[in-house]
Amino acid sequence: MLAHDLSVELAPDRHELKARDRIALKVPANRQHVSFLLNSALRVASVQSRTEAGPRPLAYVTEPARGAPVAPSPSPLPSPVATDGATGPGERAGVRGKATGPRREATGEGERLVTVDLNGEVTSGQIVTLEWSYEGTINDPPREPRHLRFVTPSETAGYIGGEGVYLSGETHWYPEVPGSLPTFRLTVTTPEDWQAVTHGKQIAREARSTAARGTVTAQWDVAAKTEALTLVANRFVVQHRDWRDPSGRTIEVAAYLFPEDASLAQEYLDASVRYLETYSKLLGSYPFPKFAVVENFFASGLGMPSFTLLGSGVIKRHYVQPYALGHEIVHSWFGNWLFNDAAEGNWVEGLTTYLANYYYDEFSGSEAQAREQRRMMVLGYAVYVRPEEDYPVAHFRQKVDQKDNAIGYQKAAMIFHMLRRDIGDGAFWSGLRRLVAERGGAYSTWRDVEEIFAAAAGRNLRWFFAQWVERPGAPILGIMEALDQDGGPRVRQGSDGFVLQFRVVQAGLAGEPYRLNLPVSVNMADGRTHRVLAKVESRDQALTLHLPSRPLSVTIDPDFDSFRRLAREQLPPMLNLFVTDQHRTLVLPGMGTEADQEPYRGLAGQILSREPAVVQVSDQEFASLDGSVLVLGGPGVNRAADRVAQACGGRVSLGRDRFAVEGKTYEGTDKALLITCRRPDRPGTVVTLFYGLAPPAAAKVARLLFFYGWQSYIVFHDGTVVARGDFASPKEEVEVRLAE
Ligand SMILES: [Zn+2]
């Protein structure tokens, strides 16, 4: 047991904090010393014990805490399962887990260990109250994010200043016992026009003014056990409303926004209530007394127990989608109420991604959108995870790059999808509610998750978790020719219909074959589709289907319900195949005026500065190039544009003042085209062309080009998408047409 009664006074203009912390602590067995972590910039004035006999000063020693375990920082915001890229906020990653930033090592800041000598005051198991007084400056101004694709949340180790206050688990702004989950009573004093926000609920607020200055003191009660307490403060406009949860409890839903964004509050409050309604019905009572959307003075997307801290840029972009605010709210249960020691494997992001980014669509009846989310999860893995770099979901801790996102968020989300299909909706949802009810306020591992679902399903699920969580990779599935030795289709007409026989193979398999409940769909001559779940247990599984009508084609997993690896040849051509190819070449324009070439040269500069491995060539060298190629500039600007038209074949025609894709012609100087086709002579590689019918049309898209990586063609009008689509993959291995 550990409880803080913490009072802090914040002086933003001087970057200062002054604090008194009364810590009630149960003394561990046979211990006369207790160690706390505290920011090195905070000077301890005294530590006293408070007993019935009155306060008594205690001795303490301090030492650098290098390598000591550090409390996790708040959970990062999710990666959207990007279908639209440019309209979303982009992926963000962060450190849920025990990590310190290398930057702080370099500045010599950070935390230190303060070990207090209890001096025989107490016996083991007794509760002692230690009263600390300390103060100092916290002044690590937030930096611009270092990565374009991934915004790490820990761009500051804590800041108190005129622009705002941000004190997090990484700041170590109160004495903490590593690994403990304390509760708090927090009293915060700020300048009078400021508002502080922290976990739990504000229970009192009182303004005080003297001739010299005005202050306001707010009291917060944090009853839920907390990994690391975050405190923020700013000149917020606060709007809130009461929401009654399904059990009749009143939860405060609040928005703390800067005055210029205060008009967005209703939108955030409405969306918050919508998600709270949905998820408290699915998962059980919301675990905290409030939920708040809080605007931050630096770029961030952070989820803390009972509030989310979003940078101004994000707030202004209406961050209310399921993959955004919805994801944050699901973290209220998983991540901020059920904890995950990342060192033991991170199951929290996969489950949160499944429930928010994916399941909200299914729940609200958007089946087409839900299918697209599943397809994107399978595609993301195929594009970003090279087989030789793959690792088991059990080893995922936090997202550093797209590969981690594809494994730890997307594959893990698909594992929960397959689990749900395997054990059924009833067992799945009751298992989740049971997980929340039994493991709230505690750390859980993948094994704990498995045990709860096995209990809910009433059967052993070891094989499932071993196969999907502990083993790297995924099956590559194909249908073997459904032909018999005579070359005829293996379809027999029976007395009451047709019998179709074919084989599902697991290609290039290392190790045991996967056990799958594989959806198989057969299109029949009468126009109907016959769907079955096929049990696949061997690497070459013979299947026999009885059909009411003559089969025309058979498709494995047409709706992406089973996680698998699509070979690069099975994917539609798209810019992301260029992005993830090991051999990439950029073909620069060599014709036209300087003004014609300008937007492409600018874009090439951006790409090369970020991706030094990309080779750059002139537009006369195309023919000899290996790997995937990105051609910048159209006919009349880049000679290689004609080569792209050849690769794309009849579905495309490219001109200086117009282009046509899939039978539709686009004209006008405000149009631009991004198109990707396979290189017929080099399997697995693609060629992409980007051009505008005039330089400004290209310039408008260029900066965000790589957000449009998932489709074969995209047509832009004045920078906005007006048409998009995929060119089917030439070799669709999982579909077999049967002769009549
Ligand atoms: Zn997340």
XYZ file of C-alpha atoms and ligand atoms in Angstrom:
741
model
C 0.000 0.000 0.000
C 1.277 3.418 -0.942
C -0.647 6.685 -0.947
C 0.553 10.191 -1.649
C -0.928 13.353 -0.218
C 0.945 15.739 -2.460
C 0.795 19.551 -2.565
C 2.591 21.431 -5.307
C 2.873 25.076 -6.097
C 3.712 25.892 -9.709
C 5.392 29.154 -10.726
C 5.452 28.956 -14.547
C 7.274 32.270 -15.029
C 10.200 30.965 -12.962
C 9.957 27.286 -14.127
C 9.598 26.410 -10.462
C 7.888 23.778 -8.416
C 7.623 23.702 -4.642
C 6.202 20.579 -3.059
C 5.278 18.789 0.109
C 4.440 15.102 -0.137
C 3.059 12.976 2.663
C 3.569 9.390 1.691
C 1.803 6.618 3.587
C 3.741 3.461 3.025
C 3.659 -0.071 4.299
C 7.182 -0.967 5.240
C 8.395 -4.105 3.472
C 9.481 -7.028 5.616
C 12.927 -6.715 7.210
C 13.618 -3.346 5.664
C 14.938 -0.286 7.392
C 15.641 1.573 4.163
C 13.285 2.610 1.407
C 14.496 3.987 -1.928
C 12.644 6.568 -4.007
C 13.283 8.013 -7.445
C 13.239 11.796 -7.773
C 14.281 14.272 -10.451
C 17.883 15.386 -9.916
C 16.888 19.032 -10.345
C 14.672 18.884 -7.255
C 16.401 19.673 -3.947
C 15.115 17.770 -0.937
C 14.857 20.110 2.049
C 13.774 17.470 4.545
C 12.266 14.035 5.048
C 10.447 13.452 8.301
C 8.494 10.600 9.725
C 5.150 11.452 11.265
C 4.243 9.203 14.126
C 2.029 9.632 17.152
C 5.068 11.035 18.897
C 5.266 13.872 16.363
C 7.500 14.592 13.382
C 11.058 13.305 13.428
C 13.694 14.094 10.823
C 15.111 11.097 8.971
C 18.497 10.686 7.328
C 18.679 9.972 3.599
C 21.364 9.499 0.955
C 21.133 10.321 -2.715
C 22.898 8.660 -5.629
C 22.558 8.749 -9.414
C 19.920 6.302 -10.608
C 21.490 5.251 -13.843
C 20.101 1.961 -15.004
C 17.491 1.930 -12.284
C 14.032 0.923 -13.372
C 11.997 3.885 -14.449
C 8.260 4.240 -14.341
C 6.563 3.877 -17.699
C 5.393 6.980 -19.434
C 1.822 7.350 -20.609
C 0.481 5.323 -23.461
C 1.000 6.700 -26.926
C -1.739 7.381 -29.362
C -2.507 4.782 -31.922
C -1.601 4.291 -35.421
C -4.607 4.726 -37.580
C -5.131 1.751 -39.815
C -4.384 4.166 -42.572
C -6.669 4.101 -45.522
C -6.648 7.784 -46.103
C -3.323 8.841 -44.742
C -3.205 12.514 -45.400
C -6.414 13.277 -43.589
C -5.372 11.409 -40.466
C -2.897 12.608 -37.910
C -0.308 10.062 -38.912
C 1.122 7.336 -36.825
C 2.506 8.086 -33.486
C 4.583 5.933 -31.326
C 5.897 6.163 -27.908
C 7.262 4.496 -24.943
C 4.897 2.367 -22.991
C 7.566 0.525 -21.226
C 10.613 1.021 -19.245
C 12.851 3.276 -21.205
C 14.707 6.461 -20.645
C 15.495 8.820 -23.464
C 19.104 8.922 -24.595
C 18.778 12.687 -24.842
C 18.534 13.054 -21.090
C 21.610 10.941 -20.565
C 23.514 13.435 -22.651
C 22.398 16.487 -20.706
C 23.229 14.797 -17.431
C 19.722 15.361 -16.125
C 17.324 12.683 -15.112
C 16.464 11.076 -11.876
C 18.330 9.966 -8.836
C 17.750 7.526 -6.043
C 16.982 8.916 -2.583
C 17.283 6.245 0.089
C 15.628 7.066 3.383
C 16.830 5.459 6.605
C 13.776 4.615 8.692
C 16.082 4.546 11.705
C 14.241 1.861 13.638
C 11.084 3.982 13.694
C 8.894 1.249 12.386
C 8.602 -2.486 12.220
C 7.956 -4.494 9.072
C 4.402 -4.463 7.858
C 3.640 -1.263 9.734
C 2.391 1.823 7.930
C 4.636 4.831 8.195
C 3.984 8.362 6.962
C 6.955 10.151 5.468
C 6.714 13.856 4.856
C 8.947 15.272 2.141
C 9.680 18.887 1.334
C 11.426 19.627 -1.934
C 11.636 22.221 -4.672
C 13.451 23.119 -7.842
C 13.093 24.016 -11.490
C 11.793 21.692 -14.207
C 12.832 23.213 -17.482
C 13.318 20.866 -20.412
C 11.587 22.721 -23.253
C 9.773 20.374 -25.625
C 11.614 19.674 -28.843
C 10.235 19.263 -32.310
C 9.575 15.592 -32.989
C 12.627 13.916 -34.485
C 10.831 11.630 -36.896
C 8.380 12.523 -39.589
C 6.474 9.271 -39.547
C 6.509 8.605 -35.841
C 6.015 11.272 -33.247
C 7.521 10.149 -30.001
C 5.750 11.541 -26.972
C 8.807 11.971 -24.824
C 10.211 15.064 -26.457
C 10.537 16.571 -23.004
C 11.386 15.134 -19.623
C 9.116 17.740 -18.031
C 8.511 21.431 -18.389
C 7.169 24.258 -16.267
C 6.949 27.520 -18.187
C 4.796 30.299 -19.554
C 3.551 28.173 -22.482
C 2.345 25.433 -20.195
C 3.167 22.803 -17.607
C 3.781 19.134 -18.368
C 5.009 16.817 -15.614
C 4.896 13.106 -16.418
C 6.191 9.753 -15.270
C 9.452 10.607 -16.988
C 9.818 13.777 -14.928
C 9.958 12.026 -11.552
C 8.428 15.096 -9.986
C 7.352 13.287 -6.809
C 9.225 10.642 -4.806
C 8.241 7.301 -6.238
C 8.906 3.718 -5.308
C 9.616 1.983 -8.635
C 7.021 -0.593 -9.598
C 4.490 0.547 -7.005
C 0.946 1.523 -7.942
C 0.065 4.304 -5.508
C -3.055 6.443 -5.107
C -2.944 10.237 -4.759
C -4.533 13.239 -3.192
C -3.087 16.156 -5.133
C -3.349 19.845 -4.271
C -2.088 22.161 -7.014
C -1.592 25.902 -6.761
C -1.220 27.849 -10.029
C -1.585 31.466 -11.196
C -5.241 32.454 -11.036
C -5.982 32.275 -14.775
C -4.555 28.745 -15.021
C -6.232 25.354 -14.737
C -4.435 22.204 -13.691
C -5.522 18.750 -14.870
C -4.479 15.387 -13.577
C -5.855 11.870 -13.152
C -8.967 11.261 -11.082
C -11.390 14.017 -10.261
C -11.190 17.603 -9.138
C -13.010 17.865 -5.833
C -12.401 21.488 -4.857
C -11.089 24.698 -6.342
C -10.464 27.951 -4.564
C -9.086 31.275 -5.739
C -7.021 33.487 -3.504
C -5.640 36.896 -4.256
C -3.303 39.216 -2.513
C -2.108 42.632 -3.564
C 0.914 41.001 -5.192
C -0.731 38.161 -7.106
C -3.711 35.917 -7.502
C -3.536 32.142 -7.273
C -5.944 29.288 -7.484
C -5.693 26.040 -5.581
C -7.392 22.901 -6.843
C -7.698 19.562 -5.115
C -7.769 16.311 -7.023
C -8.590 12.848 -5.794
C -6.849 10.005 -7.644
C -8.372 6.854 -6.205
C -7.309 4.441 -8.969
C -3.916 2.822 -8.611
C -1.561 4.696 -10.882
C 1.652 3.756 -12.634
C 2.824 7.339 -13.010
C 0.966 10.556 -12.273
C 0.871 13.199 -14.990
C 0.057 16.810 -14.190
C -0.579 19.453 -16.841
C -1.623 23.058 -16.486
C -2.438 25.897 -18.835
C -4.854 28.733 -19.503
C -7.681 26.403 -20.455
C -11.317 27.061 -21.223
C -13.065 24.173 -19.484
C -16.355 22.728 -20.658
C -17.911 19.622 -19.230
C -21.028 17.579 -18.922
C -22.207 14.706 -16.781
C -22.672 11.317 -18.367
C -24.522 8.467 -16.620
C -22.914 5.155 -17.333
C -25.051 2.028 -17.879
C -24.889 1.240 -14.154
C -26.196 4.705 -13.258
C -22.883 6.156 -12.053
C -22.142 9.749 -13.041
C -18.928 10.333 -14.980
C -17.638 13.808 -15.768
C -16.760 14.287 -19.443
C -14.643 17.395 -19.978
C -12.688 19.349 -22.585
C -9.769 21.550 -21.541
C -9.014 23.591 -24.641
C -7.141 26.783 -25.452
C -9.443 29.775 -25.965
C -8.997 29.760 -29.760
C -10.122 26.108 -29.974
C -12.852 26.228 -27.332
C -15.549 26.086 -30.016
C -14.492 22.482 -30.747
C -15.430 21.345 -27.242
C -18.926 20.102 -28.101
C -17.614 17.895 -30.873
C -15.090 16.304 -28.510
C -17.623 15.923 -25.712
C -20.169 14.293 -28.057
C -17.631 11.867 -29.459
C -16.285 11.023 -25.991
C -19.766 10.194 -24.717
C -20.436 8.069 -27.802
C -17.313 5.955 -27.232
C -17.827 5.755 -23.476
C -21.370 4.440 -24.075
C -20.205 1.849 -26.570
C -17.219 0.533 -24.703
C -18.659 0.524 -21.207
C -21.413 -1.743 -22.543
C -18.854 -4.072 -24.122
C -16.175 -4.052 -21.444
C -17.870 -3.185 -18.160
C -17.950 0.056 -16.177
C -15.611 2.860 -17.179
C -12.892 2.675 -14.524
C -12.421 6.404 -13.741
C -14.554 9.269 -12.421
C -13.922 11.509 -15.457
C -12.732 11.522 -19.022
C -11.146 14.677 -20.397
C -9.707 15.782 -23.720
C -6.852 18.163 -22.892
C -5.030 20.382 -25.371
C -1.257 20.392 -25.178
C 1.207 23.197 -25.907
C 3.563 20.852 -27.787
C 2.891 18.145 -30.368
C 1.693 15.056 -28.540
C -0.801 12.275 -28.547
C -0.799 10.760 -25.103
C -3.268 8.712 -23.142
C -3.280 8.916 -19.375
C -5.754 7.379 -16.946
C -8.918 9.499 -17.314
C -7.606 11.989 -19.875
C -5.900 12.310 -23.194
C -3.365 15.007 -23.984
C -3.411 16.096 -27.628
C -1.277 18.714 -29.339
C -3.033 21.778 -30.743
C -2.463 20.630 -34.312
C -4.241 17.356 -33.567
C -7.092 19.064 -31.695
C -7.725 21.410 -34.618
C -7.917 18.451 -37.019
C -11.060 17.046 -35.334
C -9.387 14.006 -33.860
C -12.629 12.201 -33.031
C -12.405 9.081 -35.215
C -12.463 5.542 -33.762
C -8.733 5.090 -34.471
C -8.057 8.402 -32.723
C -10.225 9.408 -29.766
C -11.895 5.972 -29.772
C -8.494 4.293 -29.401
C -7.644 6.612 -26.522
C -10.867 5.817 -24.732
C -10.328 2.050 -25.091
C -6.905 2.602 -23.488
C -8.867 3.755 -20.425
C -9.538 0.057 -19.842
C -6.486 -1.532 -21.440
C -3.248 0.250 -20.667
C -4.481 2.720 -18.091
C -6.539 0.393 -15.895
C -5.199 -3.028 -16.814
C -1.470 -2.608 -17.029
C 1.012 -4.202 -19.271
C 4.622 -4.590 -18.311
C 6.090 -4.137 -21.775
C 9.151 -6.151 -20.823
C 6.819 -9.167 -20.611
C 5.290 -8.480 -24.028
C 2.735 -5.875 -25.009
C -0.773 -7.256 -25.638
C -2.448 -3.922 -24.858
C -1.891 -2.213 -28.217
C -3.180 -5.141 -30.258
C -6.348 -5.447 -28.205
C -6.936 -1.682 -28.188
C -6.395 -1.523 -31.944
C -8.828 -4.373 -32.438
C -11.556 -2.854 -30.298
C -11.205 0.751 -31.478
C -9.609 1.003 -34.914
C -11.353 -2.117 -36.131
C -14.352 -3.176 -34.080
C -16.082 0.202 -33.925
C -16.730 -0.082 -37.657
C -18.125 -3.567 -37.334
C -20.201 -2.565 -34.328
C -21.720 0.436 -36.078
C -22.703 -1.668 -39.072
C -20.077 -0.529 -41.593
C -19.221 -4.011 -42.824
C -17.464 -2.719 -45.938
C -15.299 -0.437 -43.822
C -14.605 -3.233 -41.326
C -13.488 -5.512 -44.155
C -11.237 -2.740 -45.461
C -9.638 -2.432 -42.014
C -8.925 -6.174 -41.950
C -7.528 -6.000 -45.475
C -5.258 -3.123 -44.450
C -3.969 -5.114 -41.476
C -3.058 -8.027 -43.738
C -1.594 -5.665 -46.345
C 0.413 -3.712 -43.765
C 2.125 -6.910 -42.661
C 2.841 -7.982 -46.256
C 4.317 -4.601 -47.143
C 6.294 -3.699 -44.031
C 7.482 -6.998 -42.522
C 10.180 -8.771 -44.477
C 10.202 -12.481 -43.573
C 13.809 -12.260 -42.372
C 12.970 -9.382 -40.008
C 9.801 -10.873 -38.579
C 9.479 -11.606 -34.876
C 6.774 -13.106 -32.646
C 4.014 -10.830 -31.366
C 5.111 -11.939 -27.886
C 8.359 -10.005 -28.414
C 6.654 -6.739 -29.347
C 7.152 -4.056 -26.726
C 6.660 -0.699 -28.382
C 6.397 0.793 -31.830
C 9.541 2.201 -33.332
C 8.793 1.746 -37.011
C 6.175 0.480 -39.470
C 7.327 -3.097 -38.987
C 6.561 -2.922 -35.266
C 3.206 -1.387 -36.066
C 2.407 -4.220 -38.467
C 3.324 -6.859 -35.874
C 2.451 -5.368 -32.488
C -0.682 -3.455 -33.466
C -2.070 -4.997 -36.628
C -1.146 -8.674 -36.494
C -1.959 -8.647 -32.773
C -5.357 -7.080 -33.546
C -6.011 -9.831 -36.100
C -5.122 -12.415 -33.444
C -7.977 -11.114 -31.303
C -10.212 -11.225 -34.367
C -9.332 -14.874 -35.017
C -9.717 -15.677 -31.326
C -13.214 -14.200 -31.392
C -14.122 -16.229 -34.462
C -12.639 -19.355 -32.928
C -14.276 -19.254 -29.490
C -17.418 -17.364 -30.548
C -18.815 -13.963 -29.657
C -20.296 -15.058 -26.346
C -17.066 -16.446 -24.947
C -14.999 -13.620 -26.410
C -16.975 -10.754 -24.887
C -17.500 -12.475 -21.574
C -13.767 -13.209 -21.533
C -12.980 -9.539 -22.088
C -15.347 -8.444 -19.333
C -13.823 -11.028 -17.080
C -10.336 -9.779 -17.932
C -11.341 -6.236 -16.963
C -13.115 -7.330 -13.787
C -10.358 -9.632 -12.571
C -7.203 -7.843 -13.692
C -8.086 -4.165 -13.244
C -5.425 -2.267 -11.308
C -2.847 -5.009 -11.945
C -0.221 -6.029 -14.497
C -1.139 -8.794 -16.904
C 0.816 -10.782 -19.457
C -0.151 -12.634 -22.634
C -0.371 -15.779 -20.476
C -2.907 -14.120 -18.184
C -4.935 -13.111 -21.239
C -4.797 -16.678 -22.552
C -5.930 -18.128 -19.219
C -8.943 -15.832 -18.995
C -10.096 -16.610 -22.542
C -9.496 -20.351 -22.049
C -11.701 -20.196 -18.969
C -14.364 -18.227 -20.849
C -14.265 -20.666 -23.768
C -14.165 -23.714 -21.517
C -11.252 -25.217 -23.414
C -7.523 -25.137 -23.718
C -6.222 -22.438 -26.079
C -2.529 -23.168 -25.743
C -2.149 -24.155 -29.414
C -3.775 -20.889 -30.523
C -1.537 -18.586 -28.478
C 1.558 -20.648 -29.210
C 0.845 -20.484 -32.945
C -0.108 -16.844 -33.235
C 1.592 -15.048 -30.347
C 4.762 -17.012 -29.748
C 5.653 -18.031 -33.278
C 6.889 -15.495 -35.832
C 5.410 -15.323 -39.298
C 2.144 -16.296 -40.883
C 1.049 -18.924 -43.381
C 1.288 -18.237 -47.101
C -1.768 -19.916 -48.545
C -2.507 -21.102 -52.017
C -4.996 -23.310 -53.800
C -3.493 -26.117 -55.785
C -4.941 -26.576 -59.213
C -8.306 -28.189 -58.729
C -7.719 -30.501 -61.641
C -7.515 -34.256 -61.863
C -4.898 -36.281 -63.716
C -6.764 -36.010 -67.006
C -6.570 -32.246 -66.833
C -10.293 -31.926 -66.252
C -11.825 -30.088 -63.314
C -12.299 -32.205 -60.249
C -15.978 -31.486 -60.101
C -18.377 -34.359 -60.052
C -22.075 -34.121 -60.479
C -23.672 -36.108 -57.702
C -27.230 -37.158 -57.164
C -28.146 -33.949 -55.343
C -25.604 -31.405 -56.565
C -21.877 -31.059 -57.228
C -18.774 -32.211 -55.428
C -15.674 -30.018 -55.665
C -12.269 -31.226 -54.549
C -9.156 -29.077 -54.203
C -6.111 -28.656 -51.976
C -5.005 -25.760 -49.789
C -1.247 -25.611 -49.427
C 0.907 -23.715 -46.956
C 3.804 -22.560 -49.087
C 7.411 -22.193 -47.990
C 6.582 -23.401 -44.528
C 9.263 -23.545 -41.861
C 8.112 -25.666 -38.934
C 4.759 -27.153 -38.115
C 1.780 -26.442 -40.364
C -0.639 -23.798 -39.095
C -4.022 -24.866 -37.752
C -6.649 -22.712 -39.409
C -10.388 -22.333 -39.586
C -10.216 -20.997 -43.072
C -13.129 -19.253 -44.763
C -13.573 -20.574 -48.296
C -16.008 -19.106 -50.740
C -17.221 -20.683 -53.980
C -18.990 -18.768 -56.715
C -21.563 -20.939 -58.408
C -23.258 -21.003 -61.782
C -26.631 -20.044 -60.301
C -25.149 -16.731 -59.139
C -25.024 -17.659 -55.481
C -21.935 -17.852 -53.257
C -21.336 -20.857 -51.070
C -19.291 -20.146 -47.915
C -17.725 -22.676 -45.582
C -15.183 -22.728 -42.801
C -12.587 -25.289 -43.735
C -10.435 -26.974 -41.119
C -6.860 -26.828 -42.338
C -4.330 -28.797 -40.336
C -1.673 -29.989 -42.741
C 0.627 -28.300 -45.205
C -1.263 -29.816 -48.110
C -4.870 -30.165 -47.082
C -7.384 -31.900 -49.319
C -10.861 -30.390 -49.106
C -14.137 -31.671 -50.482
C -17.160 -29.420 -50.784
C -20.726 -30.423 -51.617
C -22.423 -27.718 -53.605
C -26.000 -27.172 -54.767
C -24.893 -25.709 -58.109
C -21.907 -25.940 -60.455
C -18.826 -24.163 -59.013
C -17.105 -21.468 -61.096
C -14.366 -20.212 -58.846
C -13.055 -20.746 -55.344
C -11.428 -18.145 -53.130
C -9.630 -18.513 -49.856
C -10.504 -16.049 -47.121
C -12.173 -13.491 -49.387
C -12.910 -11.110 -46.507
C -9.556 -11.200 -44.725
C -10.704 -12.942 -41.546
C -7.637 -15.162 -41.227
C -4.202 -13.637 -40.773
C -1.735 -14.692 -43.458
C 1.176 -13.448 -45.431
C 0.428 -12.224 -48.925
C 3.443 -12.524 -51.153
C 4.465 -9.222 -52.752
C 3.324 -10.635 -56.102
C -0.170 -11.110 -54.656
C -0.576 -7.445 -53.725
C -2.024 -4.814 -56.020
C 0.757 -2.547 -57.322
C 1.099 0.499 -55.010
C 3.590 3.170 -54.008
C 4.281 1.278 -50.763
C 5.815 -1.564 -52.766
C 8.327 0.978 -54.033
C 8.817 2.340 -50.504
C 9.581 -1.106 -49.082
C 11.617 -2.514 -51.967
C 15.271 -3.098 -51.189
C 16.343 -1.622 -54.554
C 14.751 1.743 -55.185
C 15.539 4.259 -57.876
C 14.284 7.767 -58.379
C 14.136 9.031 -61.965
C 14.459 12.809 -62.125
C 12.979 14.971 -64.890
C 15.297 15.905 -67.759
C 13.036 17.894 -70.085
C 10.960 21.059 -69.947
C 11.729 24.326 -68.198
C 13.123 24.818 -64.737
C 9.614 25.779 -63.572
C 8.220 22.524 -65.010
C 10.771 20.505 -63.059
C 10.683 22.506 -59.836
C 8.053 20.581 -57.809
C 9.702 17.241 -58.671
C 13.200 18.396 -57.783
C 11.838 19.637 -54.441
C 10.173 16.279 -53.784
C 13.300 14.368 -54.818
C 15.328 16.446 -52.357
C 12.935 15.539 -49.546
C 13.023 11.830 -50.397
C 16.804 11.657 -50.688
C 17.389 13.516 -47.441
C 15.258 10.973 -45.587
C 16.147 7.854 -47.564
C 19.817 7.852 -48.439
C 19.536 4.307 -49.841
C 17.455 5.525 -52.787
C 19.466 5.792 -56.002
C 18.931 8.839 -58.187
C 19.249 8.702 -61.982
C 18.460 10.816 -65.011
C 15.488 10.066 -67.226
C 17.548 8.335 -69.901
C 18.712 5.450 -67.753
C 15.383 3.754 -67.075
C 15.781 0.596 -69.138
C 18.753 -0.767 -67.216
C 17.286 -0.245 -63.737
C 16.640 -3.093 -61.327
C 14.166 -3.015 -58.463
C 11.296 -0.573 -58.086
C 11.305 2.833 -59.710
C 9.652 6.167 -58.943
C 9.384 8.498 -61.921
C 8.814 12.173 -61.154
C 7.289 14.308 -63.905
C 5.040 13.375 -66.819
C 5.338 13.431 -70.600
C 7.321 16.426 -71.786
C 9.105 16.686 -68.428
C 10.439 13.173 -67.888
C 11.350 10.828 -70.743
C 10.726 7.801 -68.518
C 6.999 8.618 -68.310
C 6.475 6.715 -71.553
C 8.059 3.637 -69.987
C 5.511 3.807 -67.194
C 2.692 3.999 -69.713
C 4.095 0.858 -71.375
C 4.255 -1.006 -68.058
C 0.659 -0.050 -67.251
C -0.582 -1.236 -70.623
C -3.991 -0.467 -72.044
C -5.696 0.785 -68.876
C -3.745 4.027 -68.896
C -2.911 6.758 -71.362
C -0.683 9.639 -70.374
C -0.431 13.019 -72.105
C 0.849 16.498 -71.396
C -2.583 18.047 -70.999
C -4.700 15.039 -70.072
C -4.519 11.492 -68.789
C -6.896 8.565 -68.746
C -7.157 5.771 -66.175
C -9.550 2.829 -66.287
C -11.517 4.384 -69.127
C -11.955 7.822 -67.605
C -10.207 10.933 -68.961
C -9.041 13.796 -66.764
C -8.106 17.237 -68.140
C -7.228 20.625 -66.713
C -4.071 22.133 -65.248
C -5.296 21.441 -61.697
C -5.157 17.641 -62.109
C -2.391 15.338 -60.869
C -1.901 11.576 -61.023
C -0.090 9.034 -58.872
C -0.033 5.662 -60.569
C 1.775 2.391 -59.903
C 2.044 -0.639 -62.161
C 4.057 -3.835 -62.114
C 7.246 -4.033 -64.119
C 6.355 -6.915 -66.405
C 9.983 -7.946 -66.890
C 10.859 -7.862 -63.167
C 8.365 -9.783 -60.968
C 7.679 -8.346 -57.527
C 8.825 -4.839 -58.467
C 6.770 -1.806 -59.425
C 7.102 1.444 -61.291
C 5.338 4.533 -59.964
C 4.730 7.781 -61.806
C 3.756 11.059 -60.198
C 2.926 14.141 -62.239
C 0.643 17.127 -62.479
C -0.788 18.650 -65.629
C 0.833 21.881 -64.442
C 3.533 22.458 -61.782
C 1.189 23.876 -59.086
C -1.060 20.787 -59.280
C 1.985 18.596 -58.574
C 3.307 20.882 -55.848
C 0.016 20.671 -53.938
C 0.284 16.880 -53.600
C 4.060 16.429 -53.424
C 4.496 17.131 -49.725
C 1.985 14.442 -48.738
C 2.703 11.983 -51.537
C 3.688 9.121 -49.240
C 0.373 9.175 -47.437
C -1.128 7.832 -50.642
C 0.846 4.613 -50.686
C -1.910 2.005 -50.569
C -3.521 2.204 -53.970
C -2.618 1.586 -57.591
C -3.854 4.945 -58.814
C -5.031 8.178 -57.281
C -6.290 11.191 -59.224
C -6.039 14.616 -57.571
C -7.945 17.771 -58.385
C -6.338 20.810 -56.821
C -4.649 18.615 -54.204
C -7.815 16.677 -53.289
C -8.425 13.027 -54.149
C -11.171 12.657 -56.773
C -10.640 9.071 -57.912
C -8.704 6.065 -56.716
C -8.522 2.348 -57.283
C -6.459 -0.818 -57.488
C -5.197 -2.750 -60.445
C -5.855 -6.381 -59.673
C -2.789 -8.407 -59.149
C -1.981 -10.331 -62.345
C -1.504 -13.592 -60.498
C -4.293 -14.093 -57.992
C -3.111 -17.380 -56.609
C -5.965 -18.096 -54.310
C -8.618 -18.067 -56.959
C -9.061 -20.912 -59.397
C -11.493 -20.844 -62.264
C -12.927 -24.162 -63.198
C -13.759 -24.978 -66.736
C -17.414 -25.559 -67.509
Zn -2.487 2.658 -28.353
